[in-house]
Amino acid sequence: MASKNRDPGCKKRPHTTQTNESLRSRVQHLTTELEAVNKELAEIREFYSERVENLNEVLFTIDNEGIFTYLNSAIENITGYKKEEVIGTSYTRYIHPEDLPGLVEDIRLTIAGEKKPYMFRIIKRSGNISYVHTTSHPIIRNGKLAGINGLMVDIAQLKKAELNLKQERDKAQRYLEVVAVIILATDKDGNIRLINKKGCEILGYEESELIGINFFETFMPEDIREDVVQEHRRLMKKETALKTFLESPVLMRDMEVRTFEWNNILLEDEDGNVQGLLTSGNDITERKRTEQALVMAKMISDNAARVKKEFISTMSHELRTPLNQIIGYSDIFSKEDLGSLNAQQKRCMDTISRSGERLLVLINSIIEHSQIEEGKMEVQKKEFLLPSVIRDVEASTIPLAKKKDISLYFGLGTGIKEVYSDESKFKTILYDLISNAIKFTPERGTVSIKFTSGNDGLLTTSVEDTGIGISREHQNKLFKPFFQVDSSLTRSFDGVGLGLYIVKEFVEMLGGNIRMESELGRGSTFTFTLPVSKN
């Protein structure tokens, strides 16, 4: 009976307990795996989130309505907006109005399957405009478009650099256009790759006609063309050295051959391989013609100088020798050493003697002028006695003064006795100034010569007259060769205008200077200062 009252399922309890324990074990295992998966997923999310958030580029997602559904933090760096402010708003809000139609078309092409990156301007939170570059692709779920994923890059600095590069390029282009020479770039074969506007004008072509044509075949005269081409080929292979400067003929469009000078630079790539030639060219045809004319003129001048030198040499000997004999014999006759002369014969002999002396002075002056011009006049300084030189000059000029009843005064107001200079030239200076003063001083006038000195080793000499004077307009020309104040004076006073020129040249040769003061009708004063100390 007792056995009948037993629970029928009591024998199965151990199996049930095992099942429950197995189930709990399985659940625990699955829980552990799930926790591991969740942990791994969290780590993956953190890994990618950390890297996505640290990107400088903007990752974005927009839905079919153009609403931002995802952005990383880089959006703030580019636009100034936080991502929380942008998510949920339309992308059109941030696009420059002028660029929106083009962007919409680019998005349409992207959805249609065309991978088309696009660039547009955005409006930052500050209101400033910046440039971005975007690539994107459509999101397809269950065969339907769900939106767009994309990457946005800030290219403001790139655009700025591009703008600066364009400005520099435009500036360089303007420089090329304004320079008055040809700027020309050719490739290794001599084909024109660049030419400026002025170059086109000079050569007589339009730019479209020149780009791509071979420079040598077009502009080198036929007789030198092949040699020039071969030289260019060797240069491009670096088989010969570059001539940075050269001259060459150029065949113009109208077939005229003109001469150009060229300044050349090799164009090389980063590996040093020659890519072509950059050159500037300037038309020097007229300059070369002028140079040729100058060479011819120089030849003519040299020939004339040679003829002049020969003439002066001939005149020095062939004229002065017989002239000295004429003057000498006329003096003999005037002194009546060969017999008495009547009054008329004496007047004739006096005329012959004066004319001969005048002609001799003229010849000597021309010879001296010639020697000065040729730079052959030598300075020979030595010590000499100043009083002795004054006496010699006085003896030579007193007869000239007596003929016009002119009072001649010499005043030596200096303690200088010995002078270190060129005695011959000093005498010539003094004699020419005194004789010139006598010449232009009317009868019964006065000529005064004064000598003064200081402690500076300088001797100052002044020649003052009461003559006709010189107007201001003529004073600056007075020391020029062959200058005469008035043509009428040439008839009244002897001379060819070389005396004062020679005086000035001699004064400057001796290291001094000369000046003059004059008033028309009231006389003139010539003053020259010379260094006369040996030290």
Tab-separated table of N, CA and C in Angstrom, residues 4 118 121 134 157 168 253 340 404 408 411 440 446 495 524 527:
chain	number	residue	atom	x	y	z
A	4	LYS	N	2.149	2.124	-3.275
A	4	LYS	CA	1.147	2.680	-4.199
A	4	LYS	C	0.978	4.165	-4.000
A	118	TYR	N	33.688	67.657	-55.187
A	118	TYR	CA	33.292	69.015	-55.501
A	118	TYR	C	33.801	69.994	-54.454
A	121	ARG	N	32.016	77.104	-51.462
A	121	ARG	CA	32.258	78.020	-50.352
A	121	ARG	C	31.203	77.816	-49.274
A	134	THR	N	34.803	68.388	-50.896
A	134	THR	CA	33.979	67.297	-50.377
A	134	THR	C	33.950	66.126	-51.345
A	157	GLN	N	43.521	77.390	-46.717
A	157	GLN	CA	44.931	77.715	-46.887
A	157	GLN	C	45.411	77.387	-48.296
A	168	GLU	N	51.022	86.098	-58.132
A	168	GLU	CA	52.421	86.151	-58.549
A	168	GLU	C	52.576	85.843	-60.031
A	253	ARG	N	59.717	88.984	-90.215
A	253	ARG	CA	58.615	88.522	-91.069
A	253	ARG	C	58.685	89.122	-92.463
A	340	SER	N	122.598	152.267	-96.614
A	340	SER	CA	121.546	153.171	-96.145
A	340	SER	C	120.237	152.920	-96.888
A	404	LYS	N	102.621	152.131	-78.161
A	404	LYS	CA	101.290	152.701	-77.919
A	404	LYS	C	101.317	153.694	-76.761
A	408	LEU	N	103.815	150.705	-68.323
A	408	LEU	CA	103.921	149.308	-67.888
A	408	LEU	C	104.568	149.270	-66.509
A	411	GLY	N	105.259	145.083	-60.151
A	411	GLY	CA	105.377	145.192	-58.698
A	411	GLY	C	105.623	143.838	-58.067
A	440	PHE	N	94.936	145.122	-76.170
A	440	PHE	CA	93.564	145.617	-76.061
A	440	PHE	C	93.433	146.857	-75.174
A	446	THR	N	97.293	152.020	-69.241
A	446	THR	CA	98.168	151.483	-68.206
A	446	THR	C	97.973	149.971	-68.087
A	495	GLY	N	95.955	138.515	-83.983
A	495	GLY	CA	95.729	137.302	-83.199
A	495	GLY	C	94.662	136.415	-83.794
A	524	SER	N	90.289	145.050	-67.801
A	524	SER	CA	90.205	143.660	-67.363
A	524	SER	C	91.357	143.343	-66.421
A	527	THR	N	94.047	136.962	-63.256
A	527	THR	CA	94.800	136.547	-62.077
A	527	THR	C	95.011	135.040	-62.121
